[in-house]
Tab-separated table of C-alpha atoms in Angstrom:
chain	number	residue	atom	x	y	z
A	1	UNK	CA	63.947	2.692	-17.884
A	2	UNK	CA	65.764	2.742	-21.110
A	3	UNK	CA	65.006	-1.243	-22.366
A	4	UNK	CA	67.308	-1.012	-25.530
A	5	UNK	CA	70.140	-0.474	-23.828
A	6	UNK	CA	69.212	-2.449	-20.855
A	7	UNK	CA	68.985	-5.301	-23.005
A	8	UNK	CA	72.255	-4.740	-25.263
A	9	UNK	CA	73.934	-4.556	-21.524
A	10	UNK	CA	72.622	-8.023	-20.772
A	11	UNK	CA	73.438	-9.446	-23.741
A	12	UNK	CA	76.843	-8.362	-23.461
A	13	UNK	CA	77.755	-9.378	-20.434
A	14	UNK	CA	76.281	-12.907	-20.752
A	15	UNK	CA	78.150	-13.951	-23.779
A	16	UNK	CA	81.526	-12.650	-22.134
A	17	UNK	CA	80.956	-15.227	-19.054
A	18	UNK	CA	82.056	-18.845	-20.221
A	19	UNK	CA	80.547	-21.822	-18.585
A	20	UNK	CA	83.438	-22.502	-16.634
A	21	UNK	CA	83.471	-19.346	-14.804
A	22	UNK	CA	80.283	-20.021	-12.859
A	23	UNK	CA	80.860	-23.432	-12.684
A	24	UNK	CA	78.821	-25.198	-15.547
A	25	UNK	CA	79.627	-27.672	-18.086
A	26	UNK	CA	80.755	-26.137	-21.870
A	27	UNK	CA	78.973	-29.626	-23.949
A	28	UNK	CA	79.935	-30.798	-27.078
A	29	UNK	CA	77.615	-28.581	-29.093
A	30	UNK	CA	77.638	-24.998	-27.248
A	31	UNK	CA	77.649	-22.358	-30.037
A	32	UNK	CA	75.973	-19.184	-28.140
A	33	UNK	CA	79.577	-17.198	-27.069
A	34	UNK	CA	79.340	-17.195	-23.561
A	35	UNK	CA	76.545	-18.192	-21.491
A	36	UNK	CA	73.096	-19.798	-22.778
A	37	UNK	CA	70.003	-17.366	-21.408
A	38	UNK	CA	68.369	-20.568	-19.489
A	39	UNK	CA	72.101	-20.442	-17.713
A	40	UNK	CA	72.060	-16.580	-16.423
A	41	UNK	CA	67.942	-17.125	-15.617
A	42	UNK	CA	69.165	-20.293	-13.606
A	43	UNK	CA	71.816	-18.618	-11.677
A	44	UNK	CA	69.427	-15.206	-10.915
A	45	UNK	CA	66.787	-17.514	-9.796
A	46	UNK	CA	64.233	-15.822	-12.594
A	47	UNK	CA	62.141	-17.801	-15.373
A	48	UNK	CA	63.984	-17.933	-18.882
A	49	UNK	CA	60.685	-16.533	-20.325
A	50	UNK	CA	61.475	-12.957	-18.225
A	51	UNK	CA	65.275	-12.923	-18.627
A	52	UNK	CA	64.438	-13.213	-22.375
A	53	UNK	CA	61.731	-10.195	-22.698
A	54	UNK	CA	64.629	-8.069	-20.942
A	55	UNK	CA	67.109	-9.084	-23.513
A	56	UNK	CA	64.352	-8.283	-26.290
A	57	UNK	CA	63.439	-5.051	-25.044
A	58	UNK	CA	60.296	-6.194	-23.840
A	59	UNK	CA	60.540	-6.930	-20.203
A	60	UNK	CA	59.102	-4.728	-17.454
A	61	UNK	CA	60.963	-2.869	-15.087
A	62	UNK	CA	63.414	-5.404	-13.002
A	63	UNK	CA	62.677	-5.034	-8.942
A	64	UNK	CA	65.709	-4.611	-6.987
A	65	UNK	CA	65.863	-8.101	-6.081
A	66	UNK	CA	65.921	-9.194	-10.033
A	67	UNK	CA	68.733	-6.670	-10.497
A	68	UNK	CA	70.260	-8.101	-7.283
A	69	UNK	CA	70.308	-11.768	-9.049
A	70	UNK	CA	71.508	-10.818	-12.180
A	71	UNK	CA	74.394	-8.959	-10.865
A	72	UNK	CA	75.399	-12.120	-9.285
A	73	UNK	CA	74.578	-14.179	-12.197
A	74	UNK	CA	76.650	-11.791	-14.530
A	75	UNK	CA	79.490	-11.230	-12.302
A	76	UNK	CA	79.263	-7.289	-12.443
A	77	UNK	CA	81.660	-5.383	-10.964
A	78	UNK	CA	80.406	-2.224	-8.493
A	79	UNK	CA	80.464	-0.059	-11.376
A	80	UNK	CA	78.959	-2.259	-14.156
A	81	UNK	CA	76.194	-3.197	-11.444
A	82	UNK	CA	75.284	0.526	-10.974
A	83	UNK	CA	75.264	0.836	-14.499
A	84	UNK	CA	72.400	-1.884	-14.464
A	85	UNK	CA	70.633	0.101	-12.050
A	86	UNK	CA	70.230	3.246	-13.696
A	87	UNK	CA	69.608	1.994	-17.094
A	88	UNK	CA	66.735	-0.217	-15.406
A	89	UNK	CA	65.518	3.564	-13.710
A	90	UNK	CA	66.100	2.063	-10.242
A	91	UNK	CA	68.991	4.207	-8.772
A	92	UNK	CA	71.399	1.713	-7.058
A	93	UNK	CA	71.548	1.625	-3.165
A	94	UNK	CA	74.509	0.138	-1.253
A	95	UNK	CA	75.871	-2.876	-2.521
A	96	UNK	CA	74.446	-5.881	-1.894
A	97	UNK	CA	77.142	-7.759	-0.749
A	98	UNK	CA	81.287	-7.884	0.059
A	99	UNK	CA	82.716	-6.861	-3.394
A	100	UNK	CA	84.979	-9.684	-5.150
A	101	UNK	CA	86.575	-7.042	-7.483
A	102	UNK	CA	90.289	-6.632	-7.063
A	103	UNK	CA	91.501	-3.254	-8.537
A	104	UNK	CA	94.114	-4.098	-11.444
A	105	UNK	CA	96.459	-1.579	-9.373
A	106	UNK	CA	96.288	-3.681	-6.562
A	107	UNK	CA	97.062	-6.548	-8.240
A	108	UNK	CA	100.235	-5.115	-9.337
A	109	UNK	CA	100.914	-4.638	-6.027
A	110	UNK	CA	101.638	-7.731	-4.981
A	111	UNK	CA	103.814	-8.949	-7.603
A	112	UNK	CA	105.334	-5.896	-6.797
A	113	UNK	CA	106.538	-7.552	-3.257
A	114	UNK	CA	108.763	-10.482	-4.370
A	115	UNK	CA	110.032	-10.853	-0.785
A	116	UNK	CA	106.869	-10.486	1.138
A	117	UNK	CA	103.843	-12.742	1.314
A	118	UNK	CA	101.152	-10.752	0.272
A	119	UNK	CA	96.890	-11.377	0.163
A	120	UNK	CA	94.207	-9.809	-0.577
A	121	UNK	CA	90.997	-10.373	2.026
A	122	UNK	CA	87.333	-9.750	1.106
A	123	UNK	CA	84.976	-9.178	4.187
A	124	UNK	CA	84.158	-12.283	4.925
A	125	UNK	CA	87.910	-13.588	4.598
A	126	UNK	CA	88.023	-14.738	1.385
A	127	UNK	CA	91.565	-14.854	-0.286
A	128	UNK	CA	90.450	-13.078	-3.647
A	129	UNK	CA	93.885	-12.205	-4.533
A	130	UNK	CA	97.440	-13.914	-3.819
A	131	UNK	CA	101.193	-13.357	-4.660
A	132	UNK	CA	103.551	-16.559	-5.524
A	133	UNK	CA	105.123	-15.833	-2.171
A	134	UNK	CA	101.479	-16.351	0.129
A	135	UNK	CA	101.371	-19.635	-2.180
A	136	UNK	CA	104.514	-20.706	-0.921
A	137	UNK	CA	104.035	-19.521	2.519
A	138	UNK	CA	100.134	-20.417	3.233
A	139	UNK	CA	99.158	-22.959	0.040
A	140	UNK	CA	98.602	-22.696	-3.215
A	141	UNK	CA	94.897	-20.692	-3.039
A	142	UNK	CA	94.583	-21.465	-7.470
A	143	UNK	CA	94.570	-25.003	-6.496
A	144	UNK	CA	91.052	-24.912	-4.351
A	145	UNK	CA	87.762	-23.783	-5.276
A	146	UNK	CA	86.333	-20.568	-4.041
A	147	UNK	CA	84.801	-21.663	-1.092
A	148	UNK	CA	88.317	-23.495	0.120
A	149	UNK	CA	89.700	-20.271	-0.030
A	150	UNK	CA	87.621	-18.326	3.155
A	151	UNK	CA	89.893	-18.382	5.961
A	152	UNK	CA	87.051	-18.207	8.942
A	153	UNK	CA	85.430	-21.440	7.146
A	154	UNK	CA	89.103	-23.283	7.686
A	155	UNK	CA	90.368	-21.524	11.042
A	156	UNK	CA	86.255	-23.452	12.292
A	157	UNK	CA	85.982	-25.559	10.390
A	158	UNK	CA	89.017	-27.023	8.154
A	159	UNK	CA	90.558	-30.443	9.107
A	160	UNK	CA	92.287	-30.822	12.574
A	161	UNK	CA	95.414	-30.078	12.500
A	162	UNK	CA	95.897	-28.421	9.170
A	163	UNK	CA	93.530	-25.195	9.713
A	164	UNK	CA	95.230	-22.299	9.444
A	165	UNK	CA	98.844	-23.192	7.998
A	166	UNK	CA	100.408	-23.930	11.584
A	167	UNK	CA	100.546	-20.187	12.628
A	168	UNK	CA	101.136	-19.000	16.019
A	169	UNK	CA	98.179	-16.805	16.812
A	170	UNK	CA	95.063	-19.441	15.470
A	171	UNK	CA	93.112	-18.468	18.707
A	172	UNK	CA	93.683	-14.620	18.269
A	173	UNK	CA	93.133	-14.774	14.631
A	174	UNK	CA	89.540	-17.087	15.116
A	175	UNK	CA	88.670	-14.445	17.915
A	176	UNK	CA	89.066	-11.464	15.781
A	177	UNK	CA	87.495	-13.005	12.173
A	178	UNK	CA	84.361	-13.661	14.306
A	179	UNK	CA	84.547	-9.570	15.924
A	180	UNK	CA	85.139	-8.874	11.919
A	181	UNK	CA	82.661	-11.446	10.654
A	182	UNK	CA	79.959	-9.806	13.240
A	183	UNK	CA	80.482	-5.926	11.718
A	184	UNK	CA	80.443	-7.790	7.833
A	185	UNK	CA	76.798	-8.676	8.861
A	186	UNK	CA	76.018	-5.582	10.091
A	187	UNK	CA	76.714	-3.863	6.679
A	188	UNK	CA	75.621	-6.650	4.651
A	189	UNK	CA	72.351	-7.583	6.327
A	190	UNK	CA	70.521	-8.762	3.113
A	191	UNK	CA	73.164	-10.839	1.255
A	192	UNK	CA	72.476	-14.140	1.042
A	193	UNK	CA	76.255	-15.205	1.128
A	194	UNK	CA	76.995	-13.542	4.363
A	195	UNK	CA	73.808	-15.080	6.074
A	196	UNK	CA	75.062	-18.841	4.776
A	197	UNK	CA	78.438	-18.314	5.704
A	198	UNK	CA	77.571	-17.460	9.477
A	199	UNK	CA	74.991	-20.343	9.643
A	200	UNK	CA	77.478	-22.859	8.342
A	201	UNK	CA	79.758	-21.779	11.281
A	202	UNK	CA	77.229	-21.682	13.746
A	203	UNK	CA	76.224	-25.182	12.930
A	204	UNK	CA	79.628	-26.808	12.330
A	205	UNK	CA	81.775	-24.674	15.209
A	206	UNK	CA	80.695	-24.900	19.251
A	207	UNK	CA	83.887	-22.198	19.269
A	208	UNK	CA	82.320	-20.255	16.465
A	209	UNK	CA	79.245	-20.121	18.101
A	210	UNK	CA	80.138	-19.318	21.967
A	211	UNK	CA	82.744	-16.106	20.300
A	212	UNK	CA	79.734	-15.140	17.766
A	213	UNK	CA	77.329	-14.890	20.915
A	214	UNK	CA	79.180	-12.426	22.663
A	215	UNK	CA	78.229	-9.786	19.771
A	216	UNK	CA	81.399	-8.304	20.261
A	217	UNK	CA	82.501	-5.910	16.996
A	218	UNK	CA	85.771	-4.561	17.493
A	219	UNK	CA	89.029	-6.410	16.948
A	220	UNK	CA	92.907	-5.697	17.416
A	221	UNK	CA	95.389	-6.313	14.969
A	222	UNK	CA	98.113	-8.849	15.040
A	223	UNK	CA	101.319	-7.472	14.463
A	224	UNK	CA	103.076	-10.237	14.382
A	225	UNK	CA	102.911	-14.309	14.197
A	226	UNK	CA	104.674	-17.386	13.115
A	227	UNK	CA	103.995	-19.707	10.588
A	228	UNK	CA	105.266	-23.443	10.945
A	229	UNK	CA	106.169	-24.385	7.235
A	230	UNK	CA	106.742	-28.284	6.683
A	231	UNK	CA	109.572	-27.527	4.103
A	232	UNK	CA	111.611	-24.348	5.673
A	233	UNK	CA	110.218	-24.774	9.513
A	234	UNK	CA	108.798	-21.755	11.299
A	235	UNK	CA	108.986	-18.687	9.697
A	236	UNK	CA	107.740	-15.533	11.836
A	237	UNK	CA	106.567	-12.620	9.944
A	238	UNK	CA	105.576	-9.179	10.743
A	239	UNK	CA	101.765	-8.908	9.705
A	240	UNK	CA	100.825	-5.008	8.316
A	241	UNK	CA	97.470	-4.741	7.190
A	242	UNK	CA	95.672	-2.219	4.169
A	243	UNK	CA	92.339	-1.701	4.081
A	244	UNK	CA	90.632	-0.344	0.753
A	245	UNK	CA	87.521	1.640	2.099
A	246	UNK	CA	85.901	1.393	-1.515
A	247	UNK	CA	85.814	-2.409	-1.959
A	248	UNK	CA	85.509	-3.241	1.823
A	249	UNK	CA	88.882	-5.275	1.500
A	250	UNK	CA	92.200	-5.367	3.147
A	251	UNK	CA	95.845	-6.541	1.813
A	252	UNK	CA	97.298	-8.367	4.474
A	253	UNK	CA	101.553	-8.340	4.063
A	254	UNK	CA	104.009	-11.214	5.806
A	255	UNK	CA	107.393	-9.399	5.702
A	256	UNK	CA	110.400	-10.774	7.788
A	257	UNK	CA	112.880	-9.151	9.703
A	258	UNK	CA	116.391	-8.582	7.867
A	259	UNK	CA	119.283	-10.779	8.748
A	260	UNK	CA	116.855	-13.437	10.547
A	261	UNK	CA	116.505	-17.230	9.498
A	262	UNK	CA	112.507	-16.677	8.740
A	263	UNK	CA	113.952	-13.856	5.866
A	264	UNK	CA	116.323	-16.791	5.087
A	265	UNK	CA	113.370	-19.033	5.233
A	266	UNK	CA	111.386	-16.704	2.684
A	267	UNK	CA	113.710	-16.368	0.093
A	268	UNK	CA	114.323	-19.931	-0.260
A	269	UNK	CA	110.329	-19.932	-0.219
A	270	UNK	CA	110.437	-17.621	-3.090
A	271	UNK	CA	112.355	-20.488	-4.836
A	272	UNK	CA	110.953	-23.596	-4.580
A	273	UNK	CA	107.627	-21.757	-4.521
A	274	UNK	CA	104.529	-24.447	-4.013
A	275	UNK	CA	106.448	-27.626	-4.996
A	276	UNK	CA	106.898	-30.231	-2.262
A	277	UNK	CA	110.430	-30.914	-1.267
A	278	UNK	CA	109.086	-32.904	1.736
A	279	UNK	CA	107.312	-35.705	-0.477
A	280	UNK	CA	109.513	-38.374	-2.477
A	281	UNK	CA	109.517	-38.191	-6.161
Protein backbone atom coordinates (compact mmCIF):
# COMPACT_ATOMS: atom_id res chain seq x y z
CA UNK A 1 0.00 0.00 0.00
CA UNK A 2 1.72 3.12 -1.01
CA UNK A 3 -0.34 5.86 1.51
CA UNK A 4 1.38 9.03 -0.01
CA UNK A 5 0.16 8.61 -3.10
CA UNK A 6 -3.02 7.04 -2.07
CA UNK A 7 -3.76 10.06 -0.30
CA UNK A 8 -2.56 12.77 -3.00
CA UNK A 9 -5.10 10.54 -5.32
CA UNK A 10 -7.93 11.28 -2.91
CA UNK A 11 -7.28 14.58 -2.48
CA UNK A 12 -7.31 15.16 -6.02
CA UNK A 13 -10.16 13.79 -7.03
CA UNK A 14 -12.32 15.29 -4.24
CA UNK A 15 -11.56 18.86 -4.89
CA UNK A 16 -12.28 18.30 -8.76
CA UNK A 17 -16.05 17.11 -7.83
CA UNK A 18 -18.25 20.33 -7.14
CA UNK A 19 -21.22 20.06 -4.93
CA UNK A 20 -23.52 20.12 -7.63
CA UNK A 21 -22.31 17.10 -9.28
CA UNK A 22 -23.42 14.71 -6.55
CA UNK A 23 -26.21 16.61 -5.73
CA UNK A 24 -25.33 18.86 -2.64
CA UNK A 25 -25.75 22.39 -1.86
CA UNK A 26 -22.43 24.88 -2.74
CA UNK A 27 -23.39 27.56 0.67
CA UNK A 28 -22.49 30.91 0.89
CA UNK A 29 -19.10 30.32 2.49
CA UNK A 30 -17.58 27.07 0.67
CA UNK A 31 -13.84 27.78 0.16
CA UNK A 32 -12.32 24.01 0.01
CA UNK A 33 -12.21 23.61 -4.22
CA UNK A 34 -14.37 20.88 -4.70
CA UNK A 35 -15.88 18.73 -2.22
CA UNK A 36 -15.60 19.16 1.77
CA UNK A 37 -14.03 15.61 3.29
CA UNK A 38 -17.33 15.20 5.65
CA UNK A 39 -19.08 15.30 1.91
CA UNK A 40 -16.99 12.28 0.15
CA UNK A 41 -17.10 10.31 3.89
CA UNK A 42 -20.98 10.96 3.66
CA UNK A 43 -21.46 9.69 0.24
CA UNK A 44 -18.91 6.37 0.86
CA UNK A 45 -20.83 5.69 3.92
CA UNK A 46 -17.30 5.87 6.09
CA UNK A 47 -16.63 8.16 9.30
CA UNK A 48 -14.87 11.60 8.40
CA UNK A 49 -12.27 10.62 11.08
CA UNK A 50 -11.06 7.49 8.53
CA UNK A 51 -11.52 9.29 5.20
CA UNK A 52 -9.21 11.92 6.81
CA UNK A 53 -6.21 9.49 8.09
CA UNK A 54 -6.29 8.22 4.30
CA UNK A 55 -5.92 11.68 2.99
CA UNK A 56 -3.03 12.24 5.69
CA UNK A 57 -1.20 9.24 4.97
CA UNK A 58 -2.21 7.67 8.00
CA UNK A 59 -5.10 5.43 7.35
CA UNK A 60 -4.90 1.63 7.21
CA UNK A 61 -5.36 -0.37 4.34
CA UNK A 62 -9.06 0.38 2.74
CA UNK A 63 -11.19 -3.16 2.45
CA UNK A 64 -12.70 -3.63 -0.82
CA UNK A 65 -15.92 -2.42 0.25
CA UNK A 66 -14.26 1.14 1.42
CA UNK A 67 -12.63 1.29 -2.01
CA UNK A 68 -16.03 0.25 -3.44
CA UNK A 69 -17.68 3.52 -1.67
CA UNK A 70 -15.22 5.85 -2.50
CA UNK A 71 -15.22 5.04 -6.09
CA UNK A 72 -18.79 5.92 -6.04
CA UNK A 73 -18.34 8.86 -3.90
CA UNK A 74 -15.48 10.19 -6.25
CA UNK A 75 -17.02 9.36 -9.46
CA UNK A 76 -13.92 7.30 -10.80
CA UNK A 77 -13.89 6.15 -14.00
CA UNK A 78 -12.83 2.14 -14.63
CA UNK A 79 -9.40 3.19 -14.98
CA UNK A 80 -9.00 5.82 -12.20
CA UNK A 81 -10.88 3.17 -9.89
CA UNK A 82 -8.20 0.50 -10.65
CA UNK A 83 -5.74 2.97 -10.06
CA UNK A 84 -7.25 3.23 -6.42
CA UNK A 85 -6.93 -0.34 -6.11
CA UNK A 86 -3.45 -0.91 -6.68
CA UNK A 87 -2.13 2.04 -4.94
CA UNK A 88 -4.29 0.79 -1.83
CA UNK A 89 -2.28 -2.96 -2.58
CA UNK A 90 -5.71 -4.54 -3.19
CA UNK A 91 -5.59 -5.61 -6.93
CA UNK A 92 -9.02 -4.62 -8.43
CA UNK A 93 -11.57 -7.44 -9.30
CA UNK A 94 -14.47 -6.90 -11.74
CA UNK A 95 -16.20 -3.82 -11.50
CA UNK A 96 -18.57 -3.28 -9.15
CA UNK A 97 -21.23 -2.08 -11.04
CA UNK A 98 -22.65 -0.96 -14.86
CA UNK A 99 -19.98 1.67 -15.86
CA UNK A 100 -21.44 5.38 -16.41
CA UNK A 101 -18.29 6.38 -18.43
CA UNK A 102 -18.97 7.34 -22.00
CA UNK A 103 -15.74 7.16 -24.14
CA UNK A 104 -15.06 10.83 -25.57
CA UNK A 105 -14.93 8.89 -29.08
CA UNK A 106 -18.25 7.82 -28.65
CA UNK A 107 -19.49 10.90 -27.86
CA UNK A 108 -18.34 12.24 -31.06
CA UNK A 109 -20.21 9.78 -32.51
CA UNK A 110 -23.33 10.91 -32.13
CA UNK A 111 -23.02 14.39 -33.07
CA UNK A 112 -21.53 12.79 -35.81
CA UNK A 113 -25.24 11.49 -36.93
CA UNK A 114 -27.17 14.75 -37.53
CA UNK A 115 -29.96 12.77 -39.23
CA UNK A 116 -30.28 9.86 -36.93
CA UNK A 117 -31.49 9.70 -33.35
CA UNK A 118 -28.82 8.36 -31.53
CA UNK A 119 -28.39 7.06 -27.45
CA UNK A 120 -26.22 5.72 -25.53
CA UNK A 121 -27.65 2.77 -22.94
CA UNK A 122 -25.89 1.66 -19.73
CA UNK A 123 -26.94 -1.89 -18.46
CA UNK A 124 -29.58 -1.14 -16.64
CA UNK A 125 -31.09 1.29 -19.41
CA UNK A 126 -29.95 4.35 -18.41
CA UNK A 127 -29.67 7.09 -21.20
CA UNK A 128 -26.00 8.23 -20.25
CA UNK A 129 -25.46 9.81 -23.49
CA UNK A 130 -27.89 11.60 -26.14
CA UNK A 131 -27.67 13.44 -29.55
CA UNK A 132 -29.99 16.72 -30.21
CA UNK A 133 -31.87 14.45 -32.57
CA UNK A 134 -33.00 11.54 -29.56
CA UNK A 135 -33.99 14.95 -27.69
CA UNK A 136 -36.20 15.83 -30.33
CA UNK A 137 -37.38 12.44 -31.06
CA UNK A 138 -37.75 10.81 -27.35
CA UNK A 139 -37.45 14.15 -24.83
CA UNK A 140 -35.09 16.23 -23.79
CA UNK A 141 -32.97 13.56 -21.31
CA UNK A 142 -30.70 17.16 -19.84
CA UNK A 143 -33.97 18.28 -18.61
CA UNK A 144 -34.57 15.22 -15.92
CA UNK A 145 -32.49 14.00 -13.24
CA UNK A 146 -30.58 10.81 -13.49
CA UNK A 147 -32.96 8.56 -12.27
CA UNK A 148 -35.79 10.02 -14.93
CA UNK A 149 -33.54 8.99 -17.42
CA UNK A 150 -33.68 4.75 -16.97
CA UNK A 151 -35.93 3.58 -19.54
CA UNK A 152 -37.13 0.11 -17.66
CA UNK A 153 -38.11 2.51 -14.56
CA UNK A 154 -40.55 4.55 -17.22
CA UNK A 155 -41.59 1.61 -19.72
CA UNK A 156 -43.02 0.04 -15.51
CA UNK A 157 -43.35 2.46 -14.05
CA UNK A 158 -43.64 6.13 -15.74
CA UNK A 159 -47.11 7.83 -15.94
CA UNK A 160 -49.92 6.12 -18.03
CA UNK A 161 -49.92 7.03 -21.11
CA UNK A 162 -46.67 8.86 -21.54
CA UNK A 163 -44.13 5.80 -20.82
CA UNK A 164 -42.12 5.17 -23.44
CA UNK A 165 -42.58 8.17 -26.03
CA UNK A 166 -45.70 6.49 -27.85
CA UNK A 167 -43.58 3.80 -29.68
CA UNK A 168 -44.94 0.87 -31.35
CA UNK A 169 -43.21 -2.07 -29.74
CA UNK A 170 -43.74 -0.92 -25.63
CA UNK A 171 -44.66 -4.65 -24.92
CA UNK A 172 -41.61 -6.11 -26.88
CA UNK A 173 -39.32 -3.52 -25.60
CA UNK A 174 -40.66 -4.11 -21.56
CA UNK A 175 -40.27 -7.95 -22.39
CA UNK A 176 -36.77 -7.75 -23.51
CA UNK A 177 -35.34 -4.87 -20.77
CA UNK A 178 -36.57 -7.38 -18.13
CA UNK A 179 -34.55 -10.67 -20.25
CA UNK A 180 -31.62 -7.79 -20.27
CA UNK A 181 -32.27 -6.48 -16.77
CA UNK A 182 -32.14 -10.37 -15.52
CA UNK A 183 -28.37 -11.06 -17.24
CA UNK A 184 -27.31 -7.18 -15.68
CA UNK A 185 -27.91 -8.94 -12.27
CA UNK A 186 -26.21 -11.81 -13.05
CA UNK A 187 -22.90 -9.87 -13.69
CA UNK A 188 -23.51 -7.32 -11.19
CA UNK A 189 -24.62 -9.40 -8.23
CA UNK A 190 -23.13 -7.10 -5.48
CA UNK A 191 -24.03 -3.56 -6.65
CA UNK A 192 -26.24 -1.94 -4.67
CA UNK A 193 -27.84 0.07 -7.64
CA UNK A 194 -28.77 -2.93 -9.61
CA UNK A 195 -30.38 -4.69 -6.48
CA UNK A 196 -32.63 -1.23 -5.85
CA UNK A 197 -33.48 -0.85 -9.26
CA UNK A 198 -35.05 -4.48 -9.58
CA UNK A 199 -36.82 -4.13 -6.15
CA UNK A 200 -38.37 -0.83 -7.11
CA UNK A 201 -39.86 -2.69 -10.17
CA UNK A 202 -40.85 -5.60 -8.43
CA UNK A 203 -42.77 -3.56 -5.97
CA UNK A 204 -44.27 -0.89 -8.25
CA UNK A 205 -44.91 -3.31 -11.60
CA UNK A 206 -47.41 -6.65 -11.34
CA UNK A 207 -46.02 -6.81 -15.28
CA UNK A 208 -42.48 -6.35 -14.10
CA UNK A 209 -42.81 -8.88 -11.72
CA UNK A 210 -44.82 -11.85 -13.61
CA UNK A 211 -41.87 -11.24 -16.90
CA UNK A 212 -38.96 -11.05 -14.09
CA UNK A 213 -40.28 -14.51 -12.66
CA UNK A 214 -39.90 -16.38 -15.65
CA UNK A 215 -35.90 -15.97 -15.28
CA UNK A 216 -35.72 -15.85 -18.80
CA UNK A 217 -32.08 -14.22 -20.10
CA UNK A 218 -32.02 -13.99 -23.66
CA UNK A 219 -33.70 -11.30 -25.73
CA UNK A 220 -34.22 -10.47 -29.58
CA UNK A 221 -33.62 -7.31 -31.07
CA UNK A 222 -36.10 -4.94 -32.51
CA UNK A 223 -35.33 -3.95 -35.81
CA UNK A 224 -37.70 -1.73 -36.26
CA UNK A 225 -40.61 0.48 -34.45
CA UNK A 226 -42.59 3.62 -34.59
CA UNK A 227 -42.60 6.46 -32.55
CA UNK A 228 -45.88 8.67 -32.27
CA UNK A 229 -44.43 12.31 -31.96
CA UNK A 230 -47.12 15.00 -30.81
CA UNK A 231 -45.48 17.67 -33.13
CA UNK A 232 -44.48 15.64 -36.54
CA UNK A 233 -46.95 12.43 -35.88
CA UNK A 234 -45.53 8.93 -36.17
CA UNK A 235 -42.25 8.60 -37.25
CA UNK A 236 -40.99 4.83 -37.82
CA UNK A 237 -37.38 4.25 -37.55
CA UNK A 238 -35.10 1.45 -38.20
CA UNK A 239 -33.50 0.56 -34.69
CA UNK A 240 -29.51 -0.83 -35.13
CA UNK A 241 -27.94 -1.47 -32.01
CA UNK A 242 -23.79 -1.25 -30.81
CA UNK A 243 -22.70 -2.79 -28.02
CA UNK A 244 -19.25 -1.69 -26.37
CA UNK A 245 -18.00 -4.99 -24.65
CA UNK A 246 -15.59 -2.80 -22.38
CA UNK A 247 -18.15 -0.50 -20.70
CA UNK A 248 -21.09 -3.03 -20.84
CA UNK A 249 -23.08 -0.36 -22.98
CA UNK A 250 -24.83 -0.22 -26.24
CA UNK A 251 -25.59 2.86 -28.77
CA UNK A 252 -28.92 2.41 -29.87
CA UNK A 253 -29.47 4.41 -33.61
CA UNK A 254 -33.21 5.59 -35.00
CA UNK A 255 -32.44 6.07 -38.74
CA UNK A 256 -35.38 6.44 -41.29
CA UNK A 257 -35.85 5.14 -44.54
CA UNK A 258 -34.95 7.63 -47.55
CA UNK A 259 -37.72 9.28 -49.43
CA UNK A 260 -40.38 8.35 -46.56
CA UNK A 261 -42.50 10.99 -44.52
CA UNK A 262 -40.83 9.67 -41.01
CA UNK A 263 -37.18 10.92 -42.86
CA UNK A 264 -39.35 14.00 -43.66
CA UNK A 265 -40.55 13.89 -40.15
CA UNK A 266 -36.81 13.78 -38.79
CA UNK A 267 -35.38 16.48 -40.49
CA UNK A 268 -37.95 18.86 -39.55
CA UNK A 269 -37.20 17.23 -35.98
CA UNK A 270 -33.67 18.21 -36.43
CA UNK A 271 -35.10 21.80 -36.66
CA UNK A 272 -37.32 22.68 -34.21
CA UNK A 273 -35.33 20.33 -31.98
CA UNK A 274 -37.06 20.12 -28.23
CA UNK A 275 -39.21 23.30 -28.49
CA UNK A 276 -42.98 22.80 -28.39
CA UNK A 277 -44.81 23.83 -31.48
CA UNK A 278 -47.93 22.08 -30.08
CA UNK A 279 -48.29 24.50 -26.93
CA UNK A 280 -49.47 28.29 -27.44
CA UNK A 281 -47.01 30.96 -26.78
Amino acid sequence: MDRRQLADFLRSRRERITPADVGLPAGPRRRTPGLRREEVAQLAFISTEYYTRLEQARGPRPSREVLAGLTRALRLSDVERDHLHHLAGAPPGPPPGPSREVRPSILALLHRLPQAAAIVLSATYEVLAWNDLAAALMEDFSALPRRDRNLVRRAFLGPAGRRMYGVSDVEEFSASAVRNLRATAGRYPGDPEVTALIRELLDGSEDFARLWAAHDVCAAPSLCKTFRHPVVGPVSVNCDVLDISDRDQQVVIYTADPGTPSENALRLLSVVGTQRMDVPL
